[in-house]
Amino acid sequence: ADAGSKSGRGALVVLEGLDRSGKSSQCARLLSYLEGQGCRAEGWRFPDRGTCVGQMISAYLANESQLDDRTIHLLFSANRWEKRALMESKLLGGTTLIVDRYSYSGVAFSAAKGLDIQWCKAPDVGLIAPDLVIYLDVQPEKAAERGGYGGERYEKIEFQKRVADHYHSLRDSTWKVVDGSLPMETVEEHLRELATNCIQECQEKPLTNL
Ligand code: DGP
Ligand code: NA
Ligand code: NA
């Protein structure tokens, strides 16, 4: 439908962080800001619990099923793969996607169980590479204090500390680290600026893959 359109592609903006780092609230705030600015944008999240694979992941996280560590790792990756085609068409059609978790969660959470990092990265090779990764940095202890954890499988402080260590080792030049312990409005301001710049800068850039 937009063949011949001169408007650029949308941006793939990913938020990462520990459980209770404030990602989901900040994604929602950023999305409504962008929409208010007249920007075409959607909020996505991984795992996407709405698909068949997502339901298996959800049962695993709720401790209603047991799965081998590598098996669940591949299901999380499959859950991103099953959304890849739609992600590509949205981005090329000019819609910006604000995504709550992506491949970095995949690597950080599975590596925290002791799985090899390169093995963890391999199944996500070929997924669309984000234009911007915003890491909401909060101390595991502080995150745990925030209204407590919901009781899902990974919501334990010792485990979250290992996840944090792996996130630190994954950081590269596309990452922007935002101090998630700052007041919500301050974090929100940072995110608005980072996302707005990114959306402008990537309009003419081709999509690339992980
Ligand atoms: P959330 O719905 O954002 O609270 O995520 C659910 C939990 O699953 C959370 O503890 C983070 C974890 N998680 C998210 N993505 C992945 C992934 O790709 N692999 C693994 N092992 N865990 C993940
Ligand atoms: Na969670
Ligand atoms: Na969340």
XYZ file of N, CA, C and O and ligand atoms in Angstrom:
865
model
N 0.832 -1.212 0.000
C 0.000 0.000 0.000
C 0.864 1.260 0.000
O 0.498 2.240 -0.636
N 2.030 1.242 0.670
C 2.839 2.446 0.582
C 3.939 2.348 -0.457
O 4.973 2.959 -0.309
N 3.728 1.598 -1.512
C 4.728 1.575 -2.584
C 4.915 2.988 -3.116
O 3.951 3.713 -3.315
N 6.153 3.361 -3.294
C 6.423 4.692 -3.805
C 6.476 5.756 -2.723
O 6.870 6.882 -2.992
N 6.111 5.392 -1.522
C 6.163 6.369 -0.429
C 7.600 6.811 -0.178
O 8.528 6.010 -0.218
N 7.786 8.079 0.091
C 9.130 8.602 0.318
C 9.488 8.601 1.805
O 10.621 8.873 2.170
N 8.511 8.315 2.664
C 8.821 8.371 4.090
C 9.704 7.175 4.450
O 9.617 6.112 3.858
N 10.596 7.383 5.415
C 11.580 6.360 5.755
C 10.983 5.217 6.543
O 9.804 5.210 6.865
N 11.842 4.260 6.834
C 11.394 3.116 7.637
C 11.273 3.487 9.110
O 11.775 4.520 9.554
N 10.613 2.610 9.825
C 10.516 2.789 11.269
C 11.784 2.302 11.954
O 12.612 1.627 11.358
N 11.918 2.659 13.221
C 13.094 2.262 14.005
C 12.747 1.069 14.892
O 11.621 0.950 15.385
N 13.740 0.208 15.098
C 13.590 -0.891 16.052
C 14.315 -0.497 17.341
O 15.542 -0.471 17.399
N 13.515 -0.137 18.329
C 14.046 0.330 19.609
C 13.741 -0.722 20.670
O 12.581 -1.088 20.878
N 14.780 -1.231 21.307
C 14.625 -2.301 22.288
C 14.965 -1.787 23.682
O 15.953 -1.078 23.862
N 14.125 -2.130 24.642
C 14.454 -1.854 26.043
C 14.835 -3.154 26.725
O 14.128 -4.159 26.594
N 15.954 -3.127 27.430
C 16.402 -4.294 28.169
C 16.647 -3.916 29.624
O 16.822 -2.733 29.953
N 16.674 -4.918 30.464
C 16.937 -4.689 31.881
C 16.458 -5.866 32.699
O 15.773 -6.754 32.188
N 16.813 -5.844 33.973
C 16.381 -6.903 34.887
C 14.876 -6.854 35.081
O 14.228 -5.848 34.766
N 14.327 -7.914 35.641
C 12.935 -7.895 36.070
C 12.753 -6.759 37.073
O 13.601 -6.558 37.946
N 11.677 -6.022 36.934
C 11.342 -4.877 37.801
C 12.290 -3.690 37.596
O 12.461 -2.869 38.503
N 12.894 -3.593 36.436
C 13.753 -2.434 36.170
C 12.940 -1.240 35.674
O 13.490 -0.149 35.503
N 11.652 -1.445 35.419
C 10.797 -0.351 34.959
C 10.593 -0.329 33.454
O 9.992 0.608 32.918
N 11.082 -1.368 32.774
C 10.988 -1.413 31.314
C 9.565 -1.261 30.799
O 9.317 -0.486 29.898
N 8.662 -2.062 31.351
C 7.314 -2.090 30.778
C 6.613 -0.748 30.924
O 5.988 -0.273 29.972
N 6.750 -0.106 32.093
C 6.134 1.220 32.277
C 6.762 2.229 31.334
O 6.072 3.051 30.739
N 8.086 2.164 31.197
C 8.761 3.138 30.332
C 8.421 2.904 28.863
O 8.300 3.873 28.107
N 8.259 1.652 28.471
C 7.839 1.367 27.090
C 6.477 2.002 26.825
O 6.269 2.638 25.785
N 5.563 1.847 27.768
C 4.210 2.384 27.590
C 4.241 3.906 27.519
O 3.578 4.524 26.680
N 5.037 4.524 28.396
C 5.136 5.991 28.398
C 5.760 6.500 27.111
O 5.306 7.500 26.536
N 6.816 5.824 26.661
C 7.495 6.240 25.434
C 6.559 6.100 24.233
O 6.480 6.994 23.389
N 5.822 5.006 24.212
C 4.905 4.784 23.101
C 3.841 5.878 23.047
O 3.570 6.443 21.982
N 3.261 6.228 24.182
C 2.204 7.237 24.109
C 2.768 8.615 23.775
O 2.127 9.401 23.077
N 4.006 8.864 24.205
C 4.655 10.122 23.802
C 4.827 10.177 22.281
O 4.470 11.162 21.638
N 5.386 9.105 21.716
C 5.645 9.089 20.271
C 4.353 9.217 19.475
O 4.279 9.956 18.489
N 3.319 8.498 19.931
C 2.024 8.595 19.249
C 1.499 10.029 19.303
O 0.973 10.535 18.312
N 1.686 10.664 20.450
C 1.264 12.053 20.614
C 2.009 13.014 19.694
O 1.502 14.079 19.347
N 3.229 12.615 19.310
C 4.024 13.433 18.391
C 3.663 13.141 16.925
O 4.317 13.642 16.022
N 2.685 12.282 16.732
C 2.267 11.955 15.369
C 3.122 10.882 14.711
O 3.046 10.667 13.503
N 3.931 10.208 15.516
C 4.808 9.158 14.993
C 4.041 7.840 14.948
O 3.324 7.501 15.893
N 4.174 7.098 13.853
C 3.525 5.786 13.792
C 4.372 4.792 14.577
O 5.531 4.543 14.220
N 3.854 4.274 15.665
C 4.642 3.397 16.534
C 3.751 2.345 17.179
O 2.559 2.566 17.383
N 4.366 1.192 17.486
C 3.665 0.121 18.201
C 4.542 -0.371 19.346
O 5.768 -0.361 19.239
N 3.895 -0.846 20.396
C 4.617 -1.467 21.499
C 4.560 -2.981 21.357
O 3.482 -3.545 21.202
N 5.715 -3.607 21.375
C 5.807 -5.072 21.320
C 6.517 -5.542 22.570
O 7.218 -4.762 23.236
N 6.364 -6.860 22.865
C 7.153 -7.415 23.954
C 7.509 -8.864 23.670
O 6.752 -9.578 23.017
N 8.660 -9.252 24.175
C 9.063 -10.658 24.143
C 9.366 -11.101 25.566
O 9.988 -10.353 26.310
N 8.968 -12.318 25.962
C 8.219 -13.239 25.136
C 6.821 -12.711 24.792
O 6.197 -12.052 25.609
N 6.387 -13.028 23.549
C 5.014 -12.763 23.163
C 4.216 -13.998 23.573
O 4.300 -15.049 22.935
N 3.480 -13.868 24.671
C 2.818 -15.036 25.268
C 1.558 -15.444 24.523
O 0.909 -16.421 24.878
N 1.202 -14.692 23.487
C -0.037 -14.961 22.762
C 0.036 -16.086 21.740
O -0.993 -16.578 21.298
N 1.237 -16.482 21.353
C 1.361 -17.538 20.339
C 1.422 -18.911 21.025
O 1.554 -18.996 22.252
N 1.368 -19.985 20.234
C 1.494 -21.342 20.800
C 2.820 -21.501 21.528
O 2.877 -22.006 22.658
N 3.897 -21.067 20.884
C 5.214 -21.139 21.530
C 5.215 -20.284 22.793
O 5.724 -20.684 23.850
N 4.602 -19.098 22.692
C 4.535 -18.193 23.835
C 3.783 -18.798 25.021
O 4.127 -18.552 26.181
N 2.785 -19.625 24.735
C 2.050 -20.277 25.825
C 2.923 -21.320 26.526
O 2.834 -21.490 27.745
N 3.775 -21.988 25.762
C 4.713 -22.948 26.382
C 5.698 -22.206 27.277
O 6.026 -22.658 28.379
N 6.171 -21.053 26.792
C 7.105 -20.234 27.584
C 6.422 -19.747 28.862
O 6.990 -19.799 29.958
N 5.182 -19.306 28.711
C 4.456 -18.770 29.854
C 4.253 -19.835 30.936
O 4.428 -19.567 32.136
N 3.928 -21.049 30.511
C 3.750 -22.152 31.471
C 5.069 -22.471 32.176
O 5.107 -22.718 33.386
N 6.159 -22.409 31.428
C 7.488 -22.652 32.007
C 7.815 -21.581 33.048
O 8.270 -21.882 34.160
N 7.568 -20.321 32.699
C 7.890 -19.225 33.625
C 7.050 -19.304 34.893
O 7.490 -18.932 35.976
N 5.813 -19.800 34.753
C 4.921 -19.934 35.915
C 5.212 -21.203 36.714
O 4.485 -21.520 37.654
N 6.262 -21.925 36.339
C 6.618 -23.197 36.982
C 5.535 -24.253 36.832
O 5.447 -25.181 37.631
N 4.721 -24.113 35.796
C 3.694 -25.125 35.537
C 4.222 -26.225 34.628
O 3.534 -27.218 34.397
N 5.407 -26.004 34.064
C 6.022 -27.067 33.270
C 7.521 -27.003 33.491
O 8.057 -25.974 33.890
N 8.186 -28.132 33.262
C 9.643 -28.208 33.385
C 10.198 -28.440 31.990
O 9.670 -29.274 31.262
N 11.219 -27.702 31.628
C 11.855 -27.907 30.333
C 13.360 -27.834 30.514
O 13.858 -27.075 31.357
N 14.063 -28.611 29.722
C 15.512 -28.578 29.673
C 15.974 -27.148 29.324
O 15.315 -26.446 28.554
N 17.098 -26.714 29.905
C 17.567 -25.328 29.726
C 17.764 -24.949 28.252
O 17.463 -23.829 27.854
N 18.310 -25.880 27.477
C 18.510 -25.550 26.055
C 17.190 -25.539 25.298
O 16.990 -24.739 24.372
N 16.296 -26.406 25.686
C 14.981 -26.452 25.028
C 14.240 -25.133 25.214
O 13.735 -24.544 24.249
N 14.199 -24.622 26.440
C 13.472 -23.358 26.670
C 14.211 -22.207 25.981
O 13.588 -21.288 25.437
N 15.528 -22.285 25.951
C 16.280 -21.238 25.243
C 15.836 -21.159 23.778
O 15.596 -20.077 23.242
N 15.733 -22.315 23.148
C 15.355 -22.345 21.729
C 13.904 -21.912 21.541
O 13.565 -21.314 20.508
N 13.053 -22.181 22.515
C 11.657 -21.716 22.402
C 11.585 -20.184 22.473
O 10.836 -19.563 21.722
N 12.355 -19.579 23.382
C 12.388 -18.104 23.434
C 12.851 -17.549 22.090
O 12.304 -16.563 21.591
N 13.876 -18.189 21.499
C 14.368 -17.721 20.208
C 13.304 -17.934 19.129
O 13.046 -17.040 18.311
N 12.669 -19.078 19.136
C 11.603 -19.367 18.152
C 10.486 -18.339 18.252
O 9.897 -17.935 17.240
N 10.209 -17.899 19.464
C 9.164 -16.902 19.694
C 9.530 -15.556 19.045
O 8.656 -14.828 18.567
N 10.835 -15.254 18.993
C 11.251 -14.045 18.266
C 11.206 -14.301 16.763
O 10.781 -13.441 15.991
N 11.625 -15.498 16.346
C 11.616 -15.816 14.916
C 10.198 -15.792 14.339
O 10.001 -15.369 13.207
N 9.222 -16.253 15.109
C 7.874 -16.310 14.531
C 7.290 -14.915 14.320
O 6.303 -14.767 13.614
N 7.897 -13.905 14.905
C 7.436 -12.526 14.709
C 8.328 -11.747 13.736
O 8.090 -10.565 13.488
N 9.380 -12.401 13.219
C 10.347 -11.656 12.407
C 9.740 -11.063 11.138
O 10.010 -9.899 10.800
N 8.958 -11.849 10.418
C 8.410 -11.366 9.141
C 7.498 -10.157 9.376
O 7.556 -9.164 8.641
N 6.673 -10.236 10.402
C 5.774 -9.114 10.705
C 6.584 -7.894 11.138
O 6.297 -6.752 10.747
N 7.628 -8.156 11.935
C 8.509 -7.065 12.382
C 9.111 -6.349 11.174
O 9.086 -5.112 11.088
N 9.617 -7.119 10.230
C 10.239 -6.525 9.044
C 9.230 -5.699 8.249
O 9.521 -4.572 7.840
N 8.021 -6.248 8.059
C 7.062 -5.501 7.236
C 6.589 -4.231 7.943
O 6.389 -3.200 7.308
N 6.454 -4.289 9.263
C 6.092 -3.063 10.007
C 7.174 -2.000 9.863
O 6.887 -0.831 9.606
N 8.425 -2.417 10.066
C 9.529 -1.444 10.013
C 9.649 -0.840 8.624
O 9.761 0.376 8.474
N 9.602 -1.697 7.601
C 9.731 -1.187 6.228
C 8.544 -0.320 5.848
O 8.660 0.601 5.040
N 7.397 -0.587 6.445
C 6.205 0.217 6.177
C 6.190 1.536 6.949
O 5.236 2.310 6.840
N 7.228 1.779 7.752
C 7.351 3.070 8.412
C 6.902 3.100 9.868
O 6.859 4.160 10.481
N 6.577 1.925 10.425
C 6.160 1.894 11.831
C 7.358 1.629 12.741
O 8.117 0.678 12.520
N 7.527 2.479 13.730
C 8.569 2.280 14.731
C 8.068 1.282 15.768
O 6.900 1.329 16.181
N 8.946 0.356 16.183
C 8.569 -0.635 17.185
C 9.359 -0.393 18.466
O 10.597 -0.313 18.439
N 8.630 -0.253 19.561
C 9.234 -0.132 20.882
C 9.074 -1.508 21.527
O 7.951 -1.937 21.816
N 10.194 -2.202 21.715
C 10.125 -3.617 22.079
C 10.690 -3.846 23.480
O 11.849 -3.514 23.759
N 9.847 -4.414 24.321
C 10.185 -4.738 25.704
C 10.858 -6.119 25.697
O 10.170 -7.132 25.577
N 12.191 -6.150 25.754
C 13.052 -7.344 25.705
C 13.212 -7.882 24.289
O 12.282 -7.886 23.501
N 14.430 -8.423 24.060
C 14.737 -9.021 22.750
C 15.854 -10.040 22.966
O 15.940 -10.647 24.047
N 16.704 -10.210 21.975
C 17.717 -11.264 22.033
C 18.670 -11.174 23.225
O 19.206 -12.188 23.658
N 18.905 -9.955 23.708
C 19.849 -9.790 24.827
C 19.297 -10.450 26.082
O 20.044 -11.010 26.868
N 17.975 -10.400 26.273
C 17.369 -11.168 27.369
C 17.627 -12.642 27.147
O 17.944 -13.386 28.088
N 17.486 -13.065 25.889
C 17.698 -14.474 25.569
C 19.066 -14.943 26.006
O 19.213 -15.999 26.637
N 20.078 -14.140 25.704
C 21.442 -14.527 26.043
C 21.700 -14.368 27.544
O 22.215 -15.272 28.200
N 21.307 -13.224 28.105
C 21.652 -12.951 29.515
C 20.989 -13.959 30.468
O 21.619 -14.425 31.414
N 19.726 -14.289 30.222
C 19.032 -15.191 31.148
C 19.527 -16.627 31.017
O 19.664 -17.337 32.016
N 19.798 -17.071 29.783
C 20.271 -18.458 29.636
C 21.732 -18.590 30.063
O 22.109 -19.595 30.659
N 22.555 -17.574 29.770
C 23.956 -17.621 30.203
C 24.033 -17.624 31.724
O 24.943 -18.228 32.305
N 23.061 -16.976 32.380
C 23.037 -16.953 33.855
C 22.801 -18.350 34.433
O 23.080 -18.596 35.599
N 22.309 -19.266 33.596
C 22.156 -20.663 34.041
C 23.425 -21.465 33.798
O 23.481 -22.642 34.123
N 24.413 -20.827 33.119
C 25.666 -21.516 32.864
C 25.838 -21.982 31.429
O 26.844 -22.606 31.097
N 24.885 -21.689 30.562
C 25.041 -22.089 29.161
C 26.085 -21.206 28.475
O 26.250 -20.041 28.827
N 26.758 -21.785 27.501
C 27.810 -21.080 26.765
C 27.229 -19.888 25.981
O 26.208 -20.022 25.313
N 27.909 -18.731 26.086
C 27.382 -17.495 25.477
C 27.244 -17.628 23.963
O 26.244 -17.198 23.401
N 28.259 -18.177 23.313
C 28.186 -18.291 21.847
C 27.051 -19.217 21.439
O 26.345 -18.957 20.471
N 26.877 -20.291 22.198
C 25.764 -21.203 21.915
C 24.441 -20.448 22.084
O 23.511 -20.604 21.284
N 24.372 -19.606 23.089
C 23.133 -18.848 23.354
C 22.828 -17.858 22.235
O 21.666 -17.620 21.906
N 23.879 -17.263 21.662
C 23.661 -16.242 20.630
C 23.243 -16.851 19.300
O 22.526 -16.216 18.515
N 23.713 -18.071 19.030
C 23.588 -18.648 17.684
C 22.164 -18.685 17.120
O 21.961 -18.297 15.965
N 21.175 -19.142 17.869
C 19.841 -19.252 17.246
C 19.216 -17.914 16.863
O 18.284 -17.889 16.057
N 19.700 -16.806 17.417
C 19.133 -15.492 17.091
C 19.846 -14.813 15.923
O 19.419 -13.726 15.493
N 20.902 -15.454 15.396
C 21.592 -14.873 14.243
C 20.637 -14.859 13.052
O 20.038 -15.882 12.726
N 20.459 -13.666 12.459
C 19.521 -13.524 11.341
C 18.242 -12.792 11.727
O 17.475 -12.388 10.855
N 17.997 -12.644 13.025
C 16.891 -11.759 13.440
C 17.291 -10.316 13.121
O 18.470 -10.009 12.941
N 16.302 -9.424 13.068
C 16.594 -8.030 12.736
C 17.374 -7.371 13.877
O 17.020 -7.516 15.056
N 18.436 -6.670 13.510
C 19.255 -5.992 14.518
C 18.565 -4.703 14.967
O 18.060 -3.947 14.135
N 18.519 -4.443 16.270
C 17.921 -3.194 16.745
C 18.725 -1.972 16.278
O 19.926 -2.062 16.069
N 18.037 -0.855 16.114
C 18.715 0.410 15.847
C 19.226 1.019 17.138
O 20.181 1.786 17.148
N 18.575 0.690 18.217
C 18.930 1.255 19.524
C 18.531 0.257 20.609
O 17.422 -0.280 20.579
N 19.457 0.012 21.528
C 19.147 -0.794 22.710
C 19.303 0.107 23.925
O 20.379 0.666 24.141
N 18.236 0.280 24.668
C 18.313 1.081 25.889
C 18.303 0.113 27.068
O 17.363 -0.677 27.224
N 19.378 0.166 27.851
C 19.463 -0.696 29.032
C 19.096 0.121 30.261
O 19.765 1.104 30.590
N 18.023 -0.279 30.914
C 17.615 0.398 32.151
C 18.384 -0.243 33.297
O 18.117 -1.387 33.680
N 19.331 0.511 33.804
C 20.276 -0.015 34.782
C 19.766 0.198 36.205
O 19.663 1.341 36.663
N 19.401 -0.897 36.873
C 19.054 -0.812 38.298
C 19.785 -1.927 39.036
O 19.985 -3.013 38.491
N 20.209 -1.651 40.245
C 20.839 -2.676 41.059
C 19.823 -3.786 41.325
O 18.650 -3.493 41.586
N 20.272 -5.040 41.268
C 19.343 -6.155 41.538
C 18.605 -5.998 42.878
O 17.415 -6.291 42.973
N 19.324 -5.483 43.884
C 18.690 -5.318 45.213
C 17.553 -4.291 45.147
O 16.507 -4.463 45.766
N 17.806 -3.208 44.402
C 16.797 -2.145 44.279
C 15.582 -2.647 43.490
O 14.438 -2.346 43.833
N 15.869 -3.413 42.433
C 14.764 -3.945 41.622
C 13.876 -4.843 42.475
O 12.638 -4.775 42.394
N 14.510 -5.646 43.322
C 13.753 -6.586 44.157
C 12.848 -5.864 45.152
O 11.785 -6.359 45.527
N 13.285 -4.665 45.579
C 12.493 -3.889 46.553
C 11.240 -3.281 45.935
O 10.302 -2.934 46.653
N 11.270 -3.111 44.600
C 10.170 -2.419 43.929
C 8.906 -3.259 43.851
O 8.622 -3.898 42.851
N 8.142 -3.263 44.924
C 6.878 -3.986 44.903
C 7.052 -5.491 44.834
O 6.094 -6.217 44.624
N 8.295 -5.936 45.013
C 8.536 -7.382 45.056
C 8.399 -8.034 43.700
O 7.957 -7.435 42.737
N 8.831 -9.241 43.614
C 8.715 -10.010 42.385
C 7.372 -10.714 42.350
O 6.758 -10.947 43.385
N 6.959 -11.089 41.146
C 5.656 -11.736 40.985
C 5.652 -13.242 41.177
O 4.616 -13.872 41.017
N 6.787 -13.818 41.501
C 6.815 -15.264 41.749
C 7.126 -16.105 40.523
O 7.054 -17.334 40.596
N 7.470 -15.479 39.398
C 7.861 -16.280 38.235
C 9.267 -16.838 38.437
O 10.026 -16.385 39.290
N 9.572 -17.819 37.605
C 10.760 -18.646 37.751
C 12.064 -17.879 37.994
O 12.870 -18.260 38.836
N 12.313 -16.801 37.251
C 13.611 -16.132 37.322
C 13.655 -14.998 38.347
O 14.680 -14.335 38.481
N 12.544 -14.761 39.023
C 12.457 -13.585 39.893
C 13.042 -13.863 41.273
O 12.347 -13.846 42.292
N 14.369 -14.123 41.277
C 15.093 -14.397 42.513
C 16.378 -13.583 42.458
O 17.041 -13.533 41.423
N 16.733 -12.981 43.597
C 17.801 -11.989 43.548
C 19.151 -12.565 43.117
O 19.869 -11.940 42.333
N 19.514 -13.742 43.580
C 20.816 -14.307 43.191
C 20.870 -14.543 41.683
O 21.889 -14.297 41.045
N 19.777 -15.019 41.139
C 19.737 -15.261 39.697
C 19.821 -13.940 38.930
O 20.562 -13.813 37.955
N 19.069 -12.934 39.400
C 19.063 -11.632 38.724
C 20.459 -10.993 38.742
O 20.842 -10.294 37.803
N 21.227 -11.241 39.799
C 22.603 -10.702 39.850
C 23.457 -11.311 38.747
O 24.261 -10.616 38.123
N 23.273 -12.596 38.495
C 24.046 -13.232 37.414
C 23.587 -12.710 36.056
O 24.396 -12.505 35.153
N 22.268 -12.495 35.927
C 21.745 -11.925 34.675
C 22.382 -10.553 34.433
O 22.828 -10.241 33.322
N 22.459 -9.733 35.490
C 23.043 -8.388 35.375
C 24.487 -8.473 34.895
O 24.909 -7.709 34.022
N 25.268 -9.406 35.431
C 26.664 -9.560 35.008
C 26.735 -9.880 33.519
O 27.594 -9.351 32.808
N 25.840 -10.725 33.061
C 25.866 -11.072 31.630
C 25.424 -9.905 30.762
O 26.003 -9.662 29.704
N 24.405 -9.175 31.204
C 24.011 -7.975 30.458
C 25.212 -7.042 30.312
O 25.455 -6.490 29.247
N 25.980 -6.861 31.389
C 27.137 -5.954 31.330
C 28.119 -6.397 30.263
O 28.672 -5.582 29.537
N 28.313 -7.696 30.137
C 29.302 -8.170 29.162
C 28.772 -8.121 27.728
O 29.546 -8.226 26.784
N 27.468 -7.939 27.554
C 26.889 -7.886 26.207
C 26.892 -6.487 25.606
O 26.694 -6.324 24.406
N 27.079 -5.475 26.443
C 26.976 -4.087 25.975
C 27.928 -3.802 24.824
O 29.091 -4.167 24.875
N 27.429 -3.120 23.812
C 28.298 -2.656 22.732
C 27.904 -1.228 22.370
O 27.149 -0.592 23.097
N 28.427 -0.736 21.219
C 28.265 0.681 20.895
C 26.811 1.071 20.606
O 26.472 2.248 20.634
N 25.947 0.108 20.304
C 24.549 0.461 20.034
C 23.743 0.618 21.327
O 22.586 1.007 21.288
N 24.369 0.298 22.477
C 23.645 0.370 23.746
C 23.738 1.764 24.349
O 24.793 2.397 24.328
N 22.618 2.198 24.914
C 22.620 3.398 25.740
C 22.164 2.942 27.119
O 21.094 2.341 27.264
N 22.993 3.204 28.106
C 22.651 2.805 29.461
C 21.995 3.983 30.162
O 22.547 5.083 30.188
N 20.790 3.775 30.681
C 20.082 4.827 31.408
C 19.935 4.372 32.855
O 19.549 3.224 33.114
N 20.255 5.264 33.776
C 20.151 4.943 35.199
C 18.672 4.813 35.590
O 17.963 5.801 35.708
N 18.242 3.579 35.760
C 16.832 3.298 36.043
C 16.420 3.625 37.466
O 15.240 3.493 37.807
N 17.387 4.058 38.304
C 17.007 4.419 39.675
C 16.662 5.912 39.770
O 16.221 6.386 40.818
N 16.839 6.648 38.665
C 16.428 8.059 38.644
C 14.896 8.137 38.687
O 14.228 7.150 38.393
N 14.341 9.323 39.033
C 12.876 9.451 39.033
C 12.287 9.079 37.672
O 12.918 9.317 36.634
N 11.113 8.492 37.704
C 10.453 8.001 36.489
C 10.417 9.042 35.375
O 10.636 8.723 34.205
N 10.125 10.295 35.740
C 9.993 11.366 34.732
C 11.345 11.654 34.076
O 11.403 12.002 32.904
N 12.432 11.533 34.872
C 13.772 11.780 34.338
C 14.158 10.680 33.365
O 14.683 10.938 32.288
N 13.880 9.445 33.755
C 14.147 8.310 32.862
C 13.358 8.494 31.571
O 13.883 8.326 30.465
N 12.108 8.881 31.728
C 11.221 9.076 30.576
C 11.794 10.117 29.615
O 11.798 9.926 28.400
N 12.304 11.229 30.165
C 12.924 12.279 29.345
C 14.093 11.738 28.529
O 14.218 12.014 27.342
N 14.973 10.977 29.210
C 16.118 10.388 28.508
C 15.650 9.513 27.354
O 16.198 9.555 26.259
N 14.656 8.694 27.620
C 14.177 7.759 26.594
C 13.569 8.493 25.406
O 13.769 8.101 24.255
N 12.833 9.574 25.693
C 12.235 10.356 24.603
C 13.298 10.873 23.668
O 13.176 10.796 22.446
N 14.368 11.401 24.273
C 15.426 11.990 23.467
C 16.165 10.923 22.658
O 16.404 11.084 21.461
N 16.510 9.825 23.318
C 17.227 8.750 22.627
C 16.404 8.193 21.470
O 16.900 8.008 20.361
N 15.122 7.946 21.732
C 14.265 7.342 20.702
C 14.031 8.308 19.547
O 14.082 7.918 18.382
N 13.788 9.580 19.866
C 13.530 10.573 18.814
C 14.734 10.700 17.884
O 14.596 10.680 16.662
N 15.936 10.781 18.465
C 17.144 10.855 17.641
C 17.282 9.621 16.769
O 17.600 9.712 15.581
N 17.050 8.482 17.379
C 17.208 7.225 16.645
C 16.226 7.153 15.480
O 16.607 6.764 14.371
N 14.985 7.532 15.709
C 13.958 7.462 14.657
C 14.360 8.341 13.476
O 14.223 7.950 12.318
N 14.909 9.510 13.775
C 15.346 10.407 12.692
C 16.540 9.838 11.940
O 16.580 9.849 10.722
N 17.503 9.306 12.718
C 18.757 8.872 12.091
C 18.613 7.620 11.242
O 19.380 7.417 10.301
N 17.683 6.754 11.583
C 17.678 5.474 10.861
C 16.706 5.438 9.688
O 16.629 4.424 8.999
N 16.013 6.525 9.413
C 15.001 6.523 8.343
C 15.515 6.025 7.000
O 14.815 5.317 6.289
N 16.736 6.419 6.661
C 17.265 6.055 5.339
C 18.220 4.865 5.406
O 18.726 4.414 4.390
N 18.474 4.371 6.609
C 19.418 3.252 6.733
C 18.712 1.928 6.434
O 17.574 1.731 6.849
N 19.400 1.011 5.755
C 18.783 -0.300 5.536
C 18.702 -1.082 6.852
O 19.476 -0.819 7.783
N 17.782 -2.018 6.907
C 17.732 -2.915 8.060
C 18.937 -3.856 7.983
O 19.357 -4.247 6.905
N 19.451 -4.224 9.151
C 20.514 -5.238 9.182
C 20.082 -6.358 10.124
O 19.096 -6.223 10.859
N 20.828 -7.447 10.057
C 20.513 -8.605 10.898
C 21.523 -8.784 12.018
O 22.667 -8.365 11.892
N 21.083 -9.431 13.077
C 22.006 -9.834 14.138
C 22.977 -10.864 13.569
O 22.665 -11.573 12.625
P 8.690 -10.431 31.183
O 7.396 -10.865 30.537
O 9.367 -9.289 30.479
O 8.591 -10.244 32.661
O 9.698 -11.675 30.947
C 9.419 -12.874 31.566
C 10.674 -13.513 32.124
O 11.359 -14.229 31.089
C 11.676 -12.558 32.719
O 12.183 -13.132 33.913
C 12.754 -12.476 31.682
C 12.721 -13.828 31.033
N 13.102 -13.817 29.628
C 12.688 -12.945 28.680
N 13.188 -13.274 27.478
C 13.938 -14.383 27.680
C 14.709 -15.221 26.812
O 14.801 -15.018 25.608
N 15.316 -16.292 27.397
C 15.224 -16.563 28.716
N 15.856 -17.644 29.188
N 14.518 -15.790 29.564
C 13.888 -14.725 29.047
Na 8.908 -10.734 34.955
Na 8.465 -6.080 32.294
